[in-house]
Amino acid sequence: MRLVFLGPPGSGKGTQAKNLAEKLGLEHLSTGDILRAEIERGSEIGIKAKTFMDAGALVPDKLILEMIKDILRKRANGFIFDGFPRTAPQAEGLDELLRGMGIQLNAVLYLSVGDEVLISRLLGRYYCPKCGLDYNLNSRPPKKAGLCDNCGEGLRQRSDDTEEVIRRRLEVYHQQTKAVEDYYRQKGLLIEINGAEPPDSVAAAILEAVA
Ligand code: AMP
């Protein structure tokens, strides 16, 4: 199965995409995670992407599509894209790549959530840099403030989870990514899910939608 998860930052698409990928045995491909790993490695793509990411802006389409082309070659059988495509040219670029490989998307799941809920969720988001566990002060706080339950490491916030950058990311989302929703709606692939519900209800709705 080949799926795309769409939704604004903080809609829960990362968590839901990861869970669904595990349940269905698909590869979870988050372009944000892949880019952060490239930055960590100090690769050429990472160096180019970092300035855009720190400003809450989108990384240029050309750079993203080159990265996706390589990834798709290895993972054509079953995947969930999370955070890609983010612009209409990326959606068209993905279609072209898939066409070239003789495959297509099964569905595009769109998690809709209002801006104020998103801002509160994103400001509460923390992760453990050592073991990778995710926390949220609203829904999954650590037992001891600021420390990972699993390994005791100090928790961190993503460098782009500040209120100023979050507002910019939401603006970018509304300006550019809405076009991607419209693109897939027109193709009859878009399935809208209410992402403001508790995570378990959202997961159940997603499973039902792709069953
Ligand atoms: P995310 O982890 O999905 O919230 O992405 C974090 C940041 O990575 C975004 O604010 C962008 O700067 C960059 N990014 C991730 N995916 C894409 C994409 N498909 N196109 C352009 N920029 C991206």
XYZ file of N, CA and C and ligand atoms in Angstrom:
656
model
N 0.838 -1.195 0.000
C 0.000 0.000 0.000
C 0.876 1.249 0.000
N 0.468 2.252 -0.781
C 1.254 3.493 -0.859
C 0.365 4.660 -0.459
N 0.748 5.300 0.645
C -0.109 6.343 1.210
C 0.657 7.638 1.416
N -0.094 8.745 1.451
C 0.468 10.041 1.842
C -0.352 10.553 3.017
N 0.328 11.067 4.047
C -0.356 11.718 5.161
C -0.183 13.216 5.018
N -1.295 13.944 5.006
C -1.244 15.399 4.945
C -1.828 15.977 6.220
N -1.364 17.175 6.562
C -1.945 17.827 7.733
C -0.971 18.869 8.209
N -1.476 19.897 8.888
C -0.586 20.956 9.370
C 0.380 20.436 10.433
N 1.474 21.187 10.696
C 2.382 20.780 11.763
C 1.617 20.688 13.082
N 1.774 19.589 13.811
C 1.069 19.431 15.087
C -0.256 18.704 14.955
N -0.615 18.273 13.734
C -1.906 17.593 13.549
C -1.844 16.147 14.031
N -0.619 15.679 14.353
C -0.465 14.293 14.809
C -0.140 13.359 13.668
N 0.114 13.918 12.486
C 0.334 13.029 11.338
C 1.595 12.186 11.497
N 2.636 12.749 12.153
C 3.871 11.986 12.365
C 3.607 10.742 13.200
N 2.952 10.944 14.346
C 2.648 9.831 15.253
C 1.739 8.819 14.566
N 0.694 9.311 13.930
C -0.274 8.403 13.295
C 0.362 7.642 12.124
N 1.192 8.334 11.349
C 1.833 7.686 10.195
C 2.781 6.585 10.680
N 3.528 6.896 11.758
C 4.477 5.932 12.321
C 3.722 4.684 12.808
N 2.620 4.896 13.543
C 1.833 3.768 14.058
C 1.249 2.920 12.941
N 0.677 3.581 11.959
C 0.048 2.838 10.865
C 1.099 2.047 10.079
N 2.269 2.675 9.866
C 3.352 1.993 9.142
C 3.736 0.706 9.877
N 3.833 0.799 11.210
C 4.175 -0.393 12.007
C 3.102 -1.461 11.874
N 1.829 -1.036 11.993
C 0.713 -1.982 11.931
C 0.646 -2.691 10.583
N 0.884 -1.948 9.502
C 0.711 -2.523 8.160
C 2.024 -2.998 7.532
N 3.134 -2.836 8.273
C 4.432 -3.266 7.725
C 4.896 -2.416 6.552
N 4.611 -1.109 6.622
C 5.030 -0.196 5.548
C 6.209 0.649 6.033
N 6.928 1.233 5.092
C 8.048 2.101 5.445
C 7.515 3.507 5.761
N 7.876 4.043 6.935
C 7.442 5.397 7.286
C 8.484 6.391 6.794
N 8.111 7.225 5.834
C 9.076 8.151 5.248
C 8.707 9.590 5.594
N 9.314 10.108 6.650
C 9.060 11.494 7.052
C 10.185 12.366 6.494
N 9.834 13.290 5.596
C 10.894 14.127 5.002
C 11.543 15.015 6.067
N 10.756 15.441 7.080
C 11.346 16.238 8.176
C 12.412 15.426 8.905
N 12.089 14.161 9.258
C 13.062 13.292 9.954
C 14.285 13.032 9.073
N 14.026 12.777 7.792
C 15.138 12.478 6.873
C 16.063 13.696 6.766
N 15.451 14.894 6.666
C 16.260 16.119 6.585
C 17.042 16.362 7.875
N 16.396 16.116 9.037
C 17.109 16.308 10.312
C 18.283 15.330 10.426
N 18.104 14.112 9.912
C 19.207 13.134 9.929
C 20.342 13.601 9.013
N 19.961 14.215 7.878
C 20.986 14.747 6.959
C 21.764 15.888 7.631
N 21.066 16.724 8.395
C 21.734 17.832 9.110
C 22.709 17.252 10.143
N 22.224 16.262 10.875
C 23.026 15.602 11.911
C 24.310 15.026 11.303
N 24.168 14.442 10.077
C 25.325 13.842 9.406
C 26.239 14.886 8.785
N 25.736 16.141 8.681
C 26.522 17.198 8.052
C 26.654 17.014 6.547
N 25.662 16.348 5.923
C 25.721 16.104 4.469
C 25.430 17.397 3.700
N 25.676 17.347 2.383
C 25.453 18.531 1.545
C 23.981 18.949 1.577
N 23.073 17.956 1.454
C 21.625 18.244 1.510
C 21.285 18.887 2.861
N 21.840 18.322 3.952
C 21.571 18.836 5.290
C 22.012 20.280 5.447
N 23.208 20.588 4.953
C 23.740 21.951 5.076
C 22.843 22.934 4.310
N 22.426 22.495 3.089
C 21.565 23.375 2.284
C 20.198 23.560 2.946
N 19.658 22.480 3.536
C 18.286 22.508 4.071
C 18.182 23.287 5.389
N 19.260 23.287 6.179
C 19.179 23.798 7.558
C 18.701 25.254 7.652
N 19.237 26.123 6.797
C 18.840 27.544 6.883
C 17.337 27.715 6.657
N 16.785 26.948 5.700
C 15.346 27.056 5.431
C 14.557 26.540 6.638
N 14.992 25.402 7.152
C 14.259 24.771 8.251
C 14.267 25.640 9.510
N 15.414 26.214 9.828
C 15.503 27.048 11.035
C 14.630 28.289 10.928
N 14.353 28.717 9.687
C 13.517 29.906 9.501
C 12.038 29.528 9.399
N 11.733 28.216 9.448
C 10.334 27.780 9.317
C 9.858 27.825 7.878
N 10.808 27.970 6.936
C 10.443 28.024 5.509
C 10.574 26.631 4.897
N 9.997 26.450 3.717
C 10.121 25.148 3.055
C 11.460 25.033 2.352
N 12.016 23.838 2.356
C 13.233 23.538 1.605
C 12.822 23.527 0.120
N 13.675 24.068 -0.790
C 13.267 24.156 -2.203
C 12.838 22.800 -2.798
N 11.810 22.861 -3.664
C 11.228 21.650 -4.263
C 12.280 20.763 -4.936
N 13.228 21.415 -5.649
C 14.208 20.651 -6.427
C 15.023 19.735 -5.505
N 15.456 20.310 -4.398
C 16.271 19.556 -3.434
C 15.462 18.383 -2.860
N 14.209 18.666 -2.507
C 13.338 17.629 -1.925
C 13.084 16.515 -2.948
N 12.786 16.887 -4.186
C 12.454 15.862 -5.188
C 13.656 14.985 -5.528
N 14.859 15.585 -5.504
C 16.064 14.763 -5.734
C 16.224 13.726 -4.623
N 15.962 14.184 -3.400
C 16.079 13.295 -2.241
C 15.030 12.169 -2.330
N 13.805 12.525 -2.716
C 12.696 11.563 -2.803
C 12.962 10.502 -3.880
N 13.547 10.951 -4.991
C 13.822 10.032 -6.102
C 14.696 8.876 -5.624
N 15.726 9.203 -4.882
C 16.632 8.179 -4.341
C 15.904 7.247 -3.384
N 15.097 7.851 -2.517
C 14.389 7.075 -1.495
C 13.389 6.122 -2.148
N 12.639 6.621 -3.131
C 11.588 5.807 -3.774
C 12.151 4.564 -4.450
N 13.314 4.725 -5.015
C 13.930 3.602 -5.731
C 14.068 2.385 -4.825
N 14.345 2.657 -3.535
C 14.577 1.543 -2.598
C 13.300 1.070 -1.910
N 12.252 1.911 -1.905
C 11.089 1.606 -1.049
C 9.782 1.622 -1.818
N 9.801 1.178 -3.081
C 8.622 1.338 -3.934
C 7.428 0.485 -3.513
N 7.669 -0.585 -2.753
C 6.596 -1.548 -2.496
C 5.508 -1.064 -1.566
N 5.915 -0.472 -0.444
C 4.891 -0.006 0.491
C 5.459 1.090 1.350
N 4.797 2.248 1.346
C 5.329 3.362 2.135
C 4.217 4.309 2.567
N 4.546 5.090 3.572
C 3.680 6.203 3.964
C 4.539 7.455 3.956
N 4.230 8.391 3.079
C 4.928 9.670 3.102
C 4.288 10.563 4.147
N 5.149 11.169 4.966
C 4.680 12.042 6.039
C 5.433 13.362 5.890
N 4.694 14.430 5.583
C 5.350 15.741 5.392
C 5.792 15.970 3.956
N 5.394 15.106 3.071
C 5.685 15.238 1.641
C 4.525 14.617 0.872
N 4.045 15.201 -0.219
C 4.421 16.498 -0.783
C 3.847 17.668 0.000
N 4.585 18.791 -0.035
C 4.184 19.987 0.706
C 3.742 21.114 -0.242
N 4.023 20.990 -1.527
C 3.636 22.024 -2.501
C 3.058 21.326 -3.729
N 2.322 22.096 -4.565
C 1.751 21.506 -5.786
C 2.863 20.949 -6.696
N 3.983 21.692 -6.918
C 5.051 21.104 -7.756
C 5.618 19.798 -7.168
N 5.663 19.679 -5.840
C 6.138 18.403 -5.249
C 5.136 17.288 -5.540
N 3.823 17.594 -5.464
C 2.796 16.575 -5.742
C 2.886 16.133 -7.199
N 3.085 17.102 -8.097
C 3.223 16.760 -9.523
C 4.498 15.960 -9.748
N 5.582 16.373 -9.076
C 6.861 15.658 -9.190
C 6.740 14.223 -8.710
N 5.997 14.027 -7.617
C 5.807 12.670 -7.094
C 5.020 11.832 -8.095
N 3.952 12.409 -8.651
C 3.148 11.686 -9.651
C 4.023 11.221 -10.816
N 4.898 12.122 -11.247
C 5.761 11.804 -12.389
C 6.706 10.649 -12.038
N 7.290 10.722 -10.831
C 8.204 9.651 -10.398
C 7.469 8.314 -10.320
N 6.247 8.332 -9.738
C 5.483 7.094 -9.583
C 5.083 6.549 -10.953
N 4.658 7.458 -11.834
C 4.280 7.039 -13.199
C 5.437 6.329 -13.869
N 6.627 6.922 -13.722
C 7.833 6.345 -14.313
C 8.127 4.944 -13.785
N 7.662 4.676 -12.568
C 7.913 3.364 -11.962
C 6.722 2.424 -12.169
N 5.658 2.935 -12.813
C 4.472 2.118 -13.084
C 3.652 1.816 -11.830
N 3.704 2.716 -10.841
C 2.928 2.497 -9.612
C 2.114 3.760 -9.290
N 1.154 3.633 -8.355
C 0.393 4.823 -7.950
C 0.019 4.805 -6.474
N -0.432 5.969 -5.998
C -0.852 6.081 -4.599
C -2.209 5.412 -4.417
N -2.432 4.811 -3.234
C -3.741 4.233 -2.926
C -4.674 5.281 -2.314
N -4.128 6.130 -1.436
C -4.959 7.148 -0.787
C -4.093 8.227 -0.146
N -4.720 9.388 0.086
C -4.068 10.497 0.776
C -4.934 10.830 1.993
N -4.358 10.674 3.186
C -5.131 10.910 4.409
C -4.832 12.303 4.928
N -5.876 13.084 5.112
C -5.692 14.465 5.552
C -6.229 14.643 6.974
N -5.345 14.974 7.921
C -5.757 15.193 9.313
C -6.042 16.682 9.519
N -7.300 17.037 9.727
C -7.622 18.462 9.892
C -7.740 18.835 11.379
N -7.086 19.953 11.745
C -7.088 20.469 13.131
C -6.976 22.003 13.065
N -7.694 22.726 13.952
C -7.646 24.200 13.975
C -6.318 24.735 14.508
N -5.971 25.987 14.115
C -4.658 26.579 14.443
C -4.352 26.669 15.945
N -5.325 27.096 16.780
C -5.009 27.303 18.196
C -4.642 25.994 18.895
N -5.343 24.913 18.544
C -5.015 23.584 19.096
C -3.611 23.189 18.625
N -3.300 23.494 17.392
C -1.985 23.130 16.834
C -0.854 23.833 17.586
N -1.024 25.152 17.836
C 0.034 25.931 18.493
C 0.281 25.372 19.903
N -0.802 25.088 20.630
C -0.632 24.570 21.993
C 0.057 23.198 21.973
N -0.328 22.347 21.019
C 0.318 21.025 20.924
C 1.807 21.152 20.600
N 2.150 22.053 19.664
C 3.551 22.161 19.221
C 4.443 22.758 20.298
N 3.894 23.721 21.069
C 4.697 24.324 22.136
C 4.965 23.321 23.256
N 4.103 22.299 23.374
C 4.270 21.310 24.444
C 5.087 20.100 24.030
N 5.604 20.125 22.807
C 6.263 18.937 22.256
C 7.743 18.840 22.666
N 8.144 17.704 23.213
C 9.544 17.453 23.615
C 9.969 16.080 23.121
N 11.279 15.866 22.985
C 11.761 14.528 22.614
C 13.044 14.225 23.375
N 13.346 12.922 23.462
C 14.584 12.513 24.107
C 15.662 12.350 23.038
N 16.765 13.126 23.132
C 17.799 13.043 22.094
C 18.555 11.712 22.135
N 18.428 10.953 23.265
C 19.188 9.711 23.379
C 18.390 8.518 22.830
N 17.153 8.322 23.342
C 16.422 7.123 22.896
C 15.276 7.439 21.940
N 15.038 8.734 21.665
C 14.082 9.087 20.622
C 12.618 9.121 21.055
N 12.319 8.868 22.352
C 10.907 8.892 22.787
C 10.327 10.303 22.666
N 9.045 10.364 22.247
C 8.371 11.659 22.122
C 7.477 11.923 23.330
N 7.403 13.194 23.728
C 6.546 13.594 24.848
C 5.717 14.798 24.429
N 4.593 15.016 25.134
C 3.866 16.270 24.968
C 3.309 16.685 26.324
N 3.618 17.919 26.726
C 3.188 18.377 28.057
C 1.663 18.337 28.185
N 0.930 18.422 27.060
C -0.539 18.381 27.091
C -1.078 16.971 27.251
N -0.477 16.019 26.530
C -1.100 14.689 26.473
C -0.212 13.559 26.993
N 1.110 13.732 26.970
C 2.004 12.669 27.422
C 3.216 13.283 28.109
N 3.010 13.865 29.312
C 4.130 14.528 29.994
C 5.099 13.497 30.584
N 6.390 13.852 30.730
C 7.317 12.927 31.382
C 6.988 12.846 32.879
N 7.375 11.718 33.538
C 7.049 11.578 34.970
C 7.811 12.623 35.785
N 9.116 12.823 35.441
C 9.903 13.877 36.104
C 10.110 14.988 35.073
N 9.763 16.234 35.473
C 9.813 17.348 34.518
C 11.169 17.424 33.818
N 11.140 17.473 32.500
C 12.358 17.695 31.723
C 13.243 16.483 31.510
N 12.849 15.302 32.074
C 13.719 14.123 31.936
C 12.976 12.955 31.280
N 13.719 12.180 30.488
C 13.124 11.037 29.784
C 12.773 9.921 30.787
N 11.533 9.396 30.705
C 11.097 8.298 31.588
C 11.953 7.058 31.369
N 12.357 6.856 30.141
C 13.040 5.629 29.757
C 14.522 5.615 30.135
N 15.236 6.747 29.838
C 16.692 6.699 30.041
C 17.218 7.848 30.916
N 16.330 8.757 31.359
C 16.750 9.816 32.278
C 17.466 10.984 31.612
N 17.629 10.907 30.284
C 18.301 11.996 29.552
C 17.441 13.282 29.610
N 18.107 14.448 29.547
C 17.382 15.721 29.521
C 16.587 15.848 28.224
N 15.298 16.221 28.306
C 14.465 16.334 27.105
C 14.776 17.629 26.362
N 14.531 17.600 25.066
C 14.777 18.788 24.243
C 13.551 19.130 23.421
N 13.508 20.412 22.978
C 12.486 20.814 22.009
C 13.166 20.945 20.664
N 12.413 20.700 19.598
C 12.977 20.921 18.264
C 13.283 22.405 18.110
N 14.358 22.735 17.369
C 14.749 24.146 17.277
C 13.682 24.969 16.547
N 12.780 24.309 15.784
C 11.736 25.089 15.098
C 10.392 25.057 15.836
N 10.369 24.546 17.076
C 9.138 24.573 17.877
C 9.101 25.767 18.834
N 9.388 26.965 18.332
C 9.199 28.180 19.130
C 7.954 28.870 18.577
N 7.299 29.723 19.402
C 6.015 30.274 18.943
C 6.174 31.042 17.625
N 7.260 31.800 17.496
C 7.443 32.597 16.282
C 7.567 31.697 15.046
N 8.414 30.657 15.171
C 8.626 29.764 14.014
C 7.370 28.925 13.755
N 6.654 28.546 14.824
C 5.418 27.765 14.646
C 4.403 28.579 13.838
N 4.236 29.863 14.205
C 3.264 30.703 13.480
C 3.663 30.820 12.011
N 4.960 30.933 11.767
C 5.465 31.031 10.394
C 5.187 29.714 9.645
N 5.410 28.581 10.329
C 5.184 27.283 9.679
C 3.705 27.098 9.342
N 2.822 27.578 10.224
C 1.383 27.454 9.945
C 0.987 28.340 8.757
N 1.614 29.537 8.722
C 1.345 30.449 7.601
C 1.771 29.786 6.283
N 2.992 29.218 6.313
C 3.517 28.540 5.118
C 2.577 27.401 4.738
N 2.108 26.671 5.760
C 1.205 25.546 5.487
C -0.046 26.043 4.766
N -0.654 27.112 5.325
C -1.899 27.590 4.737
C -1.672 28.126 3.332
N -0.510 28.785 3.135
C -0.247 29.375 1.807
C 0.041 28.314 0.760
N 0.862 27.311 1.107
C 1.358 26.418 0.061
C 0.771 25.024 0.087
N 0.563 24.484 1.288
C 0.203 23.074 1.335
C -1.274 22.854 1.040
N -2.101 23.905 1.221
C -3.526 23.806 0.861
C -3.687 23.374 -0.591
N -2.756 23.838 -1.447
C -2.821 23.494 -2.871
C -2.676 21.984 -3.062
N -1.916 21.344 -2.156
C -1.710 19.890 -2.258
C -3.017 19.168 -1.908
N -3.708 19.683 -0.870
C -5.023 19.115 -0.523
C -5.949 19.166 -1.732
N -6.017 20.358 -2.348
C -6.911 20.533 -3.507
C -6.518 19.599 -4.648
N -5.219 19.448 -4.844
C -4.698 18.590 -5.917
C -5.217 17.159 -5.756
N -5.097 16.628 -4.534
C -5.512 15.238 -4.309
C -7.033 15.101 -4.199
N -7.696 16.183 -3.738
C -9.164 16.134 -3.674
C -9.705 15.975 -5.091
N -9.128 16.763 -6.009
C -9.562 16.698 -7.412
C -9.322 15.324 -8.018
N -8.278 14.658 -7.557
C -7.964 13.323 -8.096
C -8.808 12.242 -7.430
N -9.605 12.645 -6.425
C -10.472 11.676 -5.743
C -9.710 10.790 -4.762
N -8.491 11.231 -4.363
C -7.675 10.397 -3.458
C -7.761 10.840 -1.997
N -8.293 12.065 -1.749
C -8.224 12.643 -0.406
C -9.291 12.083 0.542
N -8.848 11.627 1.723
C -9.771 11.188 2.766
C -9.526 12.086 3.974
N -10.565 12.837 4.403
C -10.386 13.772 5.518
C -10.731 13.099 6.848
N -9.823 13.282 7.837
C -10.011 12.690 9.159
C -9.948 13.830 10.184
N -10.826 13.807 11.191
C -10.796 14.850 12.219
C -9.636 14.599 13.193
N -8.544 15.370 13.031
C -7.334 15.174 13.829
C -7.408 15.799 15.211
N -8.515 16.483 15.539
C -8.654 17.101 16.865
C -9.144 16.087 17.895
N -9.602 14.927 17.441
C -10.063 13.852 18.351
C -8.861 13.260 19.104
N -9.094 12.515 20.210
C -7.974 11.866 20.902
C -7.233 10.890 19.965
N -5.903 10.707 20.189
C -5.087 9.905 19.270
C -5.662 8.516 18.936
N -6.252 7.825 19.934
C -6.776 6.476 19.655
C -7.954 6.503 18.685
N -8.818 7.512 18.847
C -9.973 7.621 17.934
C -9.491 7.953 16.529
N -8.464 8.829 16.440
C -7.934 9.186 15.123
C -7.346 7.939 14.461
N -6.583 7.150 15.252
C -5.957 5.929 14.710
C -7.030 4.971 14.196
N -8.142 4.842 14.943
C -9.209 3.928 14.537
C -9.854 4.413 13.235
N -10.061 5.734 13.145
C -10.679 6.296 11.930
C -9.772 6.076 10.716
N -8.458 6.189 10.936
C -7.510 6.001 9.833
C -7.532 4.541 9.364
N -7.499 3.632 10.334
C -7.505 2.195 9.976
C -8.748 1.839 9.173
N -9.881 2.386 9.615
C -11.142 2.110 8.920
C -11.083 2.664 7.481
N -10.460 3.858 7.358
C -10.418 4.499 6.045
C -9.555 3.731 5.048
N -8.492 3.082 5.522
C -7.610 2.392 4.557
C -7.927 0.895 4.437
N -8.882 0.422 5.264
C -9.180 -1.028 5.268
C -9.738 -1.478 3.918
P 8.344 18.518 9.715
O 9.195 17.636 10.585
O 7.529 17.737 8.716
O 7.496 19.505 10.498
O 9.358 19.405 8.829
C 10.253 20.299 9.437
C 10.828 21.242 8.387
O 11.521 20.481 7.377
C 9.798 22.067 7.615
O 9.423 23.253 8.313
C 10.566 22.360 6.328
O 11.530 23.379 6.535
C 11.338 21.067 6.085
N 10.576 20.102 5.244
C 10.135 18.858 5.602
N 9.504 18.258 4.569
C 9.543 19.140 3.538
C 9.044 19.121 2.213
N 8.337 18.077 1.718
N 9.265 20.215 1.442
C 9.955 21.270 1.891
N 10.438 21.365 3.143
C 10.244 20.317 3.964
